[in-house]
Amino acid sequence: MADHAILAGKRVLLVIAGGIAAYKSLELIRRLRERGVTVRAVLTEAGARFVTPLSVQALTEDTVYRDLWSLTDESEMGHIRLSREADLLVVAPATANLLARMAAGMADDLAATVLLATDKPVLVAPAMNVRMWQHAATQANMALLESRGVRRIGPNDGVMACNEYGPGRMAEPMEIVEAIAGVFAAESHRPLAGRRAIVTSGPTHEPIDPVRYIANRSSGKQGHAIAAALAALGAEVTLVSGPTRLPDPAGCRVAHIETAREMLAACEAALPADIAVCAAAVADWRVDGAGDRKLKKDGGAPPALALTENPDILATLSRPGERRPALVVGFAAETGDVLAYATAKRARKGCDWIVANDVSPGTGTFGGSDNTVHLIRADGVESWPTMPKDAVATRLAEAVAEYFTGK
Ligand code: CTP
């Protein structure tokens, strides 16, 4: 449980959208104010059909902001000032409609405009009918918002006002208070502030000719999650990514590349750095002499592809020298004898740590959401339980932070 003392003196801008759960937002205002939080509220037009502006005003002891076009609201408190004078924006309830408008970057009412204009953290508490929540459109909108750094609490499972059962109920007010305290705690925990990190992620594509290439099945999920986790701890992160289906993670500078040689060049351009994490599945070989003419079937024997070895980015970054990052971390994807191979790989590449995992068929690691890893350092091996790739990333980022802070 996060320490609620962190809440005292904080300023929350609460956006109340139009859902039956809006009544719980009144309770949320009370719980926040009891803990010393100043709450300002923006009520959407639909929101005002579920709770009265008067109730919101009485509980916040402030004006209720409703209209993008109101001259008085605008002259007294423009939408820019509304977001600037908050430490956190909370959307509760976050309806399917408002999430869609946020994802699309619309600014068609005061709530959407404030959410678009802000550079403050945003926490959403979705509330809607089960099918609306499970709809591919809502799920895609939510995933996009989360990839941009929007935090989410809930929705919970339960019986809803429409008598259906499933996920869609807004989180309870105290759960939202807890999540808000968690956001402030995370914001103040930035042990990697001032450190620069390079993370490689995804596959590389090595051209055979202008239309064909050699690639591999790497999804980039683990590398992208590591970049986001390092950024969340305050590091200034350059993510060098091969082609993936993933959105750019929040808070990182991203260099999009295709080949191993481009990946190396982008990494070298991002130096100097304190930390390098090589999570990319770099193609070991490229096609020698891939030209700019498409290979044609000419009725004869299939073409023989000659391969040349690609540069080893991890080994290059690990090479001793002035520009070597203080901490270089590599990955070892093995199929059997994981610890022995990975320990040998650590020595061969010259890196400081190796994150080793078993990618045998059936483990579901490659492309999957979970990962079972061992962290191999000079002083021994730490085996972590199977967990989501996001959690592996957070734990690795914490280990990196401990390395630098000595804790
Ligand atoms: N790596 C790299 N550049 C390459 C090849 C690999 O930076 N050209 C990095 C990967 O990002 C990863 C580690 O090196 O951190 C993996 O080492 P590698 O020798 O490629 O391991 P495997 O792919 O498992 O290959 P093998 O077991 O055949 O050695």
PDB file of C-alpha atoms in Angstrom, residues 25-271:
ATOM      1  CA  SER A  25     -16.468  10.352  -8.009  1.00  0.00           C
ATOM      2  CA  LEU A  26     -18.211  12.462  -5.376  1.00  0.00           C
ATOM      3  CA  GLU A  27     -16.943  10.029  -2.767  1.00  0.00           C
ATOM      4  CA  LEU A  28     -13.508  10.159  -4.415  1.00  0.00           C
ATOM      5  CA  ILE A  29     -13.407  13.942  -3.995  1.00  0.00           C
ATOM      6  CA  ARG A  30     -14.176  13.562  -0.276  1.00  0.00           C
ATOM      7  CA  ARG A  31     -11.541  10.876   0.267  1.00  0.00           C
ATOM      8  CA  LEU A  32      -8.903  12.965  -1.530  1.00  0.00           C
ATOM      9  CA  ARG A  33      -9.755  16.127   0.357  1.00  0.00           C
ATOM     10  CA  GLU A  34      -9.566  14.283   3.692  1.00  0.00           C
ATOM     11  CA  ARG A  35      -5.948  13.528   2.765  1.00  0.00           C
ATOM     12  CA  GLY A  36      -5.074  17.134   2.016  1.00  0.00           C
ATOM     13  CA  VAL A  37      -5.482  17.022  -1.759  1.00  0.00           C
ATOM     14  CA  THR A  38      -6.853  20.076  -3.560  1.00  0.00           C
ATOM     15  CA  VAL A  39      -9.389  18.852  -6.096  1.00  0.00           C
ATOM     16  CA  ARG A  40     -10.581  20.846  -9.072  1.00  0.00           C
ATOM     17  CA  ALA A  41     -13.244  19.251 -11.235  1.00  0.00           C
ATOM     18  CA  VAL A  42     -14.086  19.333 -14.926  1.00  0.00           C
ATOM     19  CA  LEU A  43     -17.543  17.956 -15.632  1.00  0.00           C
ATOM     20  CA  THR A  44     -18.459  16.868 -19.165  1.00  0.00           C
ATOM     21  CA  GLU A  45     -21.906  17.588 -20.542  1.00  0.00           C
ATOM     22  CA  ALA A  46     -22.841  13.911 -20.152  1.00  0.00           C
ATOM     23  CA  GLY A  47     -21.247  13.845 -16.694  1.00  0.00           C
ATOM     24  CA  ALA A  48     -23.607  16.611 -15.598  1.00  0.00           C
ATOM     25  CA  ARG A  49     -26.508  14.269 -16.368  1.00  0.00           C
ATOM     26  CA  PHE A  50     -25.297  11.877 -13.672  1.00  0.00           C
ATOM     27  CA  VAL A  51     -24.073  14.228 -10.939  1.00  0.00           C
ATOM     28  CA  THR A  52     -25.089  17.800 -10.378  1.00  0.00           C
ATOM     29  CA  PRO A  53     -22.568  20.617 -10.751  1.00  0.00           C
ATOM     30  CA  LEU A  54     -23.792  21.840  -7.377  1.00  0.00           C
ATOM     31  CA  SER A  55     -22.722  18.619  -5.600  1.00  0.00           C
ATOM     32  CA  VAL A  56     -19.307  18.715  -7.259  1.00  0.00           C
ATOM     33  CA  GLN A  57     -18.904  22.378  -6.425  1.00  0.00           C
ATOM     34  CA  ALA A  58     -19.886  21.845  -2.805  1.00  0.00           C
ATOM     35  CA  LEU A  59     -17.442  18.983  -2.364  1.00  0.00           C
ATOM     36  CA  THR A  60     -14.480  20.600  -4.134  1.00  0.00           C
ATOM     37  CA  GLU A  61     -15.298  24.055  -2.694  1.00  0.00           C
ATOM     38  CA  ASP A  62     -14.328  25.420  -6.085  1.00  0.00           C
ATOM     39  CA  THR A  63     -15.984  26.341  -9.360  1.00  0.00           C
ATOM     40  CA  VAL A  64     -16.913  23.364 -11.521  1.00  0.00           C
ATOM     41  CA  TYR A  65     -15.317  23.757 -14.941  1.00  0.00           C
ATOM     42  CA  ARG A  66     -17.668  22.711 -17.716  1.00  0.00           C
ATOM     43  CA  ASP A  67     -17.487  24.813 -20.809  1.00  0.00           C
ATOM     44  CA  LEU A  68     -14.635  25.258 -23.256  1.00  0.00           C
ATOM     45  CA  TRP A  69     -16.327  28.334 -24.640  1.00  0.00           C
ATOM     46  CA  SER A  70     -17.525  30.023 -21.475  1.00  0.00           C
ATOM     47  CA  LEU A  71     -16.066  33.488 -21.352  1.00  0.00           C
ATOM     48  CA  THR A  72     -16.001  33.566 -17.592  1.00  0.00           C
ATOM     49  CA  ASP A  73     -14.344  30.157 -17.247  1.00  0.00           C
ATOM     50  CA  GLU A  74     -11.880  31.045 -20.008  1.00  0.00           C
ATOM     51  CA  SER A  75     -11.007  34.440 -18.602  1.00  0.00           C
ATOM     52  CA  GLU A  76     -10.739  33.168 -15.060  1.00  0.00           C
ATOM     53  CA  MET A  77      -9.214  29.797 -15.827  1.00  0.00           C
ATOM     54  CA  GLY A  78      -8.228  28.727 -19.338  1.00  0.00           C
ATOM     55  CA  HIS A  79      -7.750  25.078 -20.176  1.00  0.00           C
ATOM     56  CA  ILE A  80      -3.980  25.495 -20.251  1.00  0.00           C
ATOM     57  CA  ARG A  81      -3.958  26.932 -16.750  1.00  0.00           C
ATOM     58  CA  LEU A  82      -6.308  24.212 -15.540  1.00  0.00           C
ATOM     59  CA  SER A  83      -3.815  21.514 -16.494  1.00  0.00           C
ATOM     60  CA  ARG A  84      -0.755  23.552 -15.543  1.00  0.00           C
ATOM     61  CA  GLU A  85      -2.023  24.090 -12.027  1.00  0.00           C
ATOM     62  CA  ALA A  86      -2.509  20.377 -11.388  1.00  0.00           C
ATOM     63  CA  ASP A  87       0.044  17.751 -10.362  1.00  0.00           C
ATOM     64  CA  LEU A  88      -2.065  14.934 -11.791  1.00  0.00           C
ATOM     65  CA  LEU A  89      -5.138  14.567 -14.008  1.00  0.00           C
ATOM     66  CA  VAL A  90      -7.577  11.842 -13.001  1.00  0.00           C
ATOM     67  CA  VAL A  91     -10.392  10.751 -15.306  1.00  0.00           C
ATOM     68  CA  ALA A  92     -13.104   9.013 -13.278  1.00  0.00           C
ATOM     69  CA  PRO A  93     -15.266   7.652 -14.687  1.00  0.00           C
ATOM     70  CA  ALA A  94     -13.401   7.301 -17.983  1.00  0.00           C
ATOM     71  CA  THR A  95     -16.079   6.348 -20.496  1.00  0.00           C
ATOM     72  CA  ALA A  96     -15.472   4.505 -23.778  1.00  0.00           C
ATOM     73  CA  ASN A  97     -16.287   7.748 -25.564  1.00  0.00           C
ATOM     74  CA  LEU A  98     -13.789   9.868 -23.654  1.00  0.00           C
ATOM     75  CA  LEU A  99     -11.054   7.214 -23.979  1.00  0.00           C
ATOM     76  CA  ALA A 100     -11.674   7.169 -27.746  1.00  0.00           C
ATOM     77  CA  ARG A 101     -11.481  10.938 -27.935  1.00  0.00           C
ATOM     78  CA  MET A 102      -8.263  10.942 -25.891  1.00  0.00           C
ATOM     79  CA  ALA A 103      -6.714   8.249 -28.094  1.00  0.00           C
ATOM     80  CA  ALA A 104      -7.638  10.205 -31.223  1.00  0.00           C
ATOM     81  CA  GLY A 105      -6.256  13.446 -29.782  1.00  0.00           C
ATOM     82  CA  MET A 106      -9.556  15.284 -30.068  1.00  0.00           C
ATOM     83  CA  ALA A 107     -10.237  18.595 -28.367  1.00  0.00           C
ATOM     84  CA  ASP A 108     -13.982  18.925 -28.792  1.00  0.00           C
ATOM     85  CA  ASP A 109     -14.926  19.827 -25.234  1.00  0.00           C
ATOM     86  CA  LEU A 110     -13.201  21.165 -22.139  1.00  0.00           C
ATOM     87  CA  ALA A 111     -12.358  17.686 -20.751  1.00  0.00           C
ATOM     88  CA  ALA A 112     -10.736  16.448 -23.985  1.00  0.00           C
ATOM     89  CA  THR A 113      -8.935  19.762 -24.494  1.00  0.00           C
ATOM     90  CA  VAL A 114      -7.448  19.772 -21.007  1.00  0.00           C
ATOM     91  CA  LEU A 115      -6.329  16.157 -21.476  1.00  0.00           C
ATOM     92  CA  LEU A 116      -4.703  17.019 -24.806  1.00  0.00           C
ATOM     93  CA  ALA A 117      -3.034  20.168 -23.515  1.00  0.00           C
ATOM     94  CA  THR A 118      -1.456  18.630 -20.436  1.00  0.00           C
ATOM     95  CA  ASP A 119       2.077  17.444 -19.856  1.00  0.00           C
ATOM     96  CA  LYS A 120       1.175  16.125 -16.394  1.00  0.00           C
ATOM     97  CA  PRO A 121       0.634  12.437 -15.575  1.00  0.00           C
ATOM     98  CA  VAL A 122      -2.846  11.147 -16.353  1.00  0.00           C
ATOM     99  CA  LEU A 123      -4.658   8.339 -14.525  1.00  0.00           C
ATOM    100  CA  VAL A 124      -7.885   6.898 -15.925  1.00  0.00           C
ATOM    101  CA  ALA A 125     -10.509   4.803 -14.133  1.00  0.00           C
ATOM    102  CA  PRO A 126     -12.548   3.212 -16.935  1.00  0.00           C
ATOM    103  CA  ALA A 127     -16.220   2.446 -16.340  1.00  0.00           C
ATOM    104  CA  MET A 128     -18.582   1.051 -18.935  1.00  0.00           C
ATOM    105  CA  ASN A 129     -20.638  -1.924 -20.026  1.00  0.00           C
ATOM    106  CA  VAL A 130     -18.667  -5.205 -20.311  1.00  0.00           C
ATOM    107  CA  ARG A 131     -19.048  -5.442 -24.071  1.00  0.00           C
ATOM    108  CA  MET A 132     -18.031  -1.839 -24.561  1.00  0.00           C
ATOM    109  CA  TRP A 133     -14.908  -2.461 -22.469  1.00  0.00           C
ATOM    110  CA  GLN A 134     -14.102  -5.690 -24.305  1.00  0.00           C
ATOM    111  CA  HIS A 135     -14.711  -4.192 -27.739  1.00  0.00           C
ATOM    112  CA  ALA A 136     -11.600  -4.228 -29.898  1.00  0.00           C
ATOM    113  CA  ALA A 137     -11.891  -0.461 -30.396  1.00  0.00           C
ATOM    114  CA  THR A 138     -11.830   0.284 -26.651  1.00  0.00           C
ATOM    115  CA  GLN A 139      -9.036  -2.205 -26.018  1.00  0.00           C
ATOM    116  CA  ALA A 140      -6.966  -0.674 -28.827  1.00  0.00           C
ATOM    117  CA  ASN A 141      -7.620   2.853 -27.546  1.00  0.00           C
ATOM    118  CA  MET A 142      -6.646   1.870 -24.013  1.00  0.00           C
ATOM    119  CA  ALA A 143      -3.459   0.117 -25.196  1.00  0.00           C
ATOM    120  CA  LEU A 144      -2.502   3.169 -27.231  1.00  0.00           C
ATOM    121  CA  LEU A 145      -3.088   5.508 -24.284  1.00  0.00           C
ATOM    122  CA  GLU A 146      -1.064   3.256 -21.966  1.00  0.00           C
ATOM    123  CA  SER A 147       1.784   3.158 -24.485  1.00  0.00           C
ATOM    124  CA  ARG A 148       1.775   6.955 -24.301  1.00  0.00           C
ATOM    125  CA  GLY A 149       2.172   6.803 -20.550  1.00  0.00           C
ATOM    126  CA  VAL A 150      -1.452   7.072 -19.377  1.00  0.00           C
ATOM    127  CA  ARG A 151      -1.946   5.062 -16.172  1.00  0.00           C
ATOM    128  CA  ARG A 152      -5.032   2.958 -15.541  1.00  0.00           C
ATOM    129  CA  ILE A 153      -6.860   1.668 -12.471  1.00  0.00           C
ATOM    130  CA  GLY A 154      -9.551  -0.959 -13.052  1.00  0.00           C
ATOM    131  CA  PRO A 155     -12.108  -1.607 -14.309  1.00  0.00           C
ATOM    132  CA  ASN A 156     -13.164  -4.231 -11.800  1.00  0.00           C
ATOM    133  CA  ASP A 157     -15.284  -7.322 -12.367  1.00  0.00           C
ATOM    134  CA  GLY A 158     -18.785  -7.263 -10.982  1.00  0.00           C
ATOM    135  CA  VAL A 159     -22.468  -6.791 -11.589  1.00  0.00           C
ATOM    136  CA  MET A 160     -23.084  -3.564 -13.418  1.00  0.00           C
ATOM    137  CA  ALA A 161     -25.957  -1.129 -13.498  1.00  0.00           C
ATOM    138  CA  CYS A 162     -27.094  -2.778 -16.742  1.00  0.00           C
ATOM    139  CA  ASN A 163     -27.333  -6.120 -14.852  1.00  0.00           C
ATOM    140  CA  GLU A 164     -24.512  -7.700 -16.811  1.00  0.00           C
ATOM    141  CA  TYR A 165     -21.529  -9.288 -15.117  1.00  0.00           C
ATOM    142  CA  GLY A 166     -17.884  -8.827 -16.075  1.00  0.00           C
ATOM    143  CA  PRO A 167     -15.128  -6.221 -16.229  1.00  0.00           C
ATOM    144  CA  GLY A 168     -16.472  -2.700 -16.548  1.00  0.00           C
ATOM    145  CA  ARG A 169     -17.186  -1.457 -13.033  1.00  0.00           C
ATOM    146  CA  MET A 170     -15.217   1.584 -12.041  1.00  0.00           C
ATOM    147  CA  ALA A 171     -12.591   0.961  -9.349  1.00  0.00           C
ATOM    148  CA  GLU A 172     -13.784   1.904  -5.860  1.00  0.00           C
ATOM    149  CA  PRO A 173     -12.912   5.410  -4.617  1.00  0.00           C
ATOM    150  CA  MET A 174     -10.313   4.109  -2.131  1.00  0.00           C
ATOM    151  CA  GLU A 175      -8.677   2.012  -4.850  1.00  0.00           C
ATOM    152  CA  ILE A 176      -8.404   5.162  -6.944  1.00  0.00           C
ATOM    153  CA  VAL A 177      -6.932   7.080  -3.976  1.00  0.00           C
ATOM    154  CA  GLU A 178      -4.400   4.266  -3.625  1.00  0.00           C
ATOM    155  CA  ALA A 179      -3.538   4.434  -7.342  1.00  0.00           C
ATOM    156  CA  ILE A 180      -3.118   8.218  -7.117  1.00  0.00           C
ATOM    157  CA  ALA A 181      -0.721   7.807  -4.174  1.00  0.00           C
ATOM    158  CA  GLY A 182       1.095   5.177  -6.259  1.00  0.00           C
ATOM    159  CA  VAL A 183       1.523   7.601  -9.176  1.00  0.00           C
ATOM    160  CA  PHE A 184       2.972  10.277  -6.885  1.00  0.00           C
ATOM    161  CA  ALA A 185       5.268   7.724  -5.238  1.00  0.00           C
ATOM    162  CA  ALA A 186       6.518   6.557  -8.658  1.00  0.00           C
ATOM    163  CA  GLU A 187       7.012  10.163  -9.780  1.00  0.00           C
ATOM    164  CA  SER A 188       9.238  10.872  -6.803  1.00  0.00           C
ATOM    165  CA  HIS A 189      11.234   7.663  -7.307  1.00  0.00           C
ATOM    166  CA  ARG A 190      13.701   8.622 -10.050  1.00  0.00           C
ATOM    167  CA  PRO A 191      17.013   7.065  -9.038  1.00  0.00           C
ATOM    168  CA  LEU A 192      18.279   7.083 -12.655  1.00  0.00           C
ATOM    169  CA  ALA A 193      17.707  10.822 -13.183  1.00  0.00           C
ATOM    170  CA  GLY A 194      20.708  12.262 -15.034  1.00  0.00           C
ATOM    171  CA  ARG A 195      21.773   8.853 -16.422  1.00  0.00           C
ATOM    172  CA  ARG A 196      21.738   8.111 -20.134  1.00  0.00           C
ATOM    173  CA  ALA A 197      20.713   4.693 -21.423  1.00  0.00           C
ATOM    174  CA  ILE A 198      20.735   2.960 -24.805  1.00  0.00           C
ATOM    175  CA  VAL A 199      18.379   0.006 -25.315  1.00  0.00           C
ATOM    176  CA  THR A 200      18.264  -2.155 -28.442  1.00  0.00           C
ATOM    177  CA  SER A 201      15.045  -4.012 -29.209  1.00  0.00           C
ATOM    178  CA  GLY A 202      13.239  -6.071 -31.838  1.00  0.00           C
ATOM    179  CA  PRO A 203      14.607  -7.972 -34.812  1.00  0.00           C
ATOM    180  CA  THR A 204      16.751  -6.665 -37.623  1.00  0.00           C
ATOM    181  CA  HIS A 205      15.824  -7.036 -41.278  1.00  0.00           C
ATOM    182  CA  GLU A 206      18.678  -7.885 -43.580  1.00  0.00           C
ATOM    183  CA  PRO A 207      17.889  -7.287 -47.256  1.00  0.00           C
ATOM    184  CA  ILE A 208      18.305 -10.030 -49.835  1.00  0.00           C
ATOM    185  CA  ASP A 209      17.225  -7.673 -52.602  1.00  0.00           C
ATOM    186  CA  PRO A 210      14.981  -4.572 -52.591  1.00  0.00           C
ATOM    187  CA  VAL A 211      11.819  -6.605 -51.793  1.00  0.00           C
ATOM    188  CA  ARG A 212      13.025  -9.549 -49.697  1.00  0.00           C
ATOM    189  CA  TYR A 213      14.772  -9.764 -46.375  1.00  0.00           C
ATOM    190  CA  ILE A 214      15.984 -12.169 -43.679  1.00  0.00           C
ATOM    191  CA  ALA A 215      14.366 -11.591 -40.286  1.00  0.00           C
ATOM    192  CA  ASN A 216      13.471 -13.399 -37.057  1.00  0.00           C
ATOM    193  CA  ARG A 217      10.473 -13.741 -34.744  1.00  0.00           C
ATOM    194  CA  SER A 218      11.474 -11.205 -32.089  1.00  0.00           C
ATOM    195  CA  SER A 219       8.473  -9.068 -31.061  1.00  0.00           C
ATOM    196  CA  GLY A 220      10.477  -6.366 -29.294  1.00  0.00           C
ATOM    197  CA  LYS A 221       8.194  -6.612 -26.244  1.00  0.00           C
ATOM    198  CA  GLN A 222      10.981  -7.200 -23.721  1.00  0.00           C
ATOM    199  CA  GLY A 223      13.322  -4.523 -25.080  1.00  0.00           C
ATOM    200  CA  HIS A 224      10.581  -1.906 -25.362  1.00  0.00           C
ATOM    201  CA  ALA A 225       9.435  -2.669 -21.820  1.00  0.00           C
ATOM    202  CA  ILE A 226      13.018  -2.217 -20.544  1.00  0.00           C
ATOM    203  CA  ALA A 227      13.311   1.146 -22.293  1.00  0.00           C
ATOM    204  CA  ALA A 228      10.031   2.282 -20.702  1.00  0.00           C
ATOM    205  CA  ALA A 229      11.065   0.987 -17.256  1.00  0.00           C
ATOM    206  CA  LEU A 230      14.431   2.791 -17.348  1.00  0.00           C
ATOM    207  CA  ALA A 231      12.675   5.992 -18.460  1.00  0.00           C
ATOM    208  CA  ALA A 232      10.155   5.628 -15.624  1.00  0.00           C
ATOM    209  CA  LEU A 233      13.085   5.635 -13.175  1.00  0.00           C
ATOM    210  CA  GLY A 234      14.287   8.914 -14.647  1.00  0.00           C
ATOM    211  CA  ALA A 235      16.885   7.766 -17.208  1.00  0.00           C
ATOM    212  CA  GLU A 236      17.220   9.594 -20.515  1.00  0.00           C
ATOM    213  CA  VAL A 237      16.639   6.656 -22.852  1.00  0.00           C
ATOM    214  CA  THR A 238      17.427   6.156 -26.539  1.00  0.00           C
ATOM    215  CA  LEU A 239      15.605   3.088 -27.807  1.00  0.00           C
ATOM    216  CA  VAL A 240      17.142   1.702 -30.999  1.00  0.00           C
ATOM    217  CA  SER A 241      14.435  -0.463 -32.460  1.00  0.00           C
ATOM    218  CA  GLY A 242      14.235  -2.811 -35.398  1.00  0.00           C
ATOM    219  CA  PRO A 243      10.869  -3.214 -37.183  1.00  0.00           C
ATOM    220  CA  THR A 244       8.145  -4.174 -34.641  1.00  0.00           C
ATOM    221  CA  ARG A 245       4.400  -3.776 -34.322  1.00  0.00           C
ATOM    222  CA  LEU A 246       4.789  -1.922 -31.028  1.00  0.00           C
ATOM    223  CA  PRO A 247       4.063   1.755 -30.412  1.00  0.00           C
ATOM    224  CA  ASP A 248       7.017   3.867 -29.270  1.00  0.00           C
ATOM    225  CA  PRO A 249       7.205   3.668 -25.468  1.00  0.00           C
ATOM    226  CA  ALA A 250       6.442   6.795 -23.482  1.00  0.00           C
ATOM    227  CA  GLY A 251       9.298   9.039 -22.467  1.00  0.00           C
ATOM    228  CA  CYS A 252      11.975   7.573 -24.773  1.00  0.00           C
ATOM    229  CA  ARG A 253      13.740   8.900 -27.821  1.00  0.00           C
ATOM    230  CA  VAL A 254      13.352   6.231 -30.494  1.00  0.00           C
ATOM    231  CA  ALA A 255      15.660   5.530 -33.436  1.00  0.00           C
ATOM    232  CA  HIS A 256      13.917   3.260 -35.956  1.00  0.00           C
ATOM    233  CA  ILE A 257      16.363   1.157 -37.945  1.00  0.00           C
ATOM    234  CA  GLU A 258      16.222  -1.979 -40.097  1.00  0.00           C
ATOM    235  CA  THR A 259      19.636  -3.611 -40.362  1.00  0.00           C
ATOM    236  CA  ALA A 260      22.294  -4.608 -37.835  1.00  0.00           C
ATOM    237  CA  ARG A 261      24.707  -2.086 -39.268  1.00  0.00           C
ATOM    238  CA  GLU A 262      22.123   0.689 -38.901  1.00  0.00           C
ATOM    239  CA  MET A 263      21.492  -0.469 -35.329  1.00  0.00           C
ATOM    240  CA  LEU A 264      25.185  -0.210 -34.501  1.00  0.00           C
ATOM    241  CA  ALA A 265      25.419   3.247 -36.077  1.00  0.00           C
ATOM    242  CA  ALA A 266      22.377   4.462 -34.095  1.00  0.00           C
ATOM    243  CA  CYS A 267      23.859   3.090 -30.854  1.00  0.00           C
ATOM    244  CA  GLU A 268      27.189   4.752 -31.507  1.00  0.00           C
ATOM    245  CA  ALA A 269      25.420   8.023 -32.276  1.00  0.00           C
ATOM    246  CA  ALA A 270      23.666   7.785 -28.893  1.00  0.00           C
ATOM    247  CA  LEU A 271      26.965   7.535 -26.983  1.00  0.00           C
TER     248      LEU A 271
END
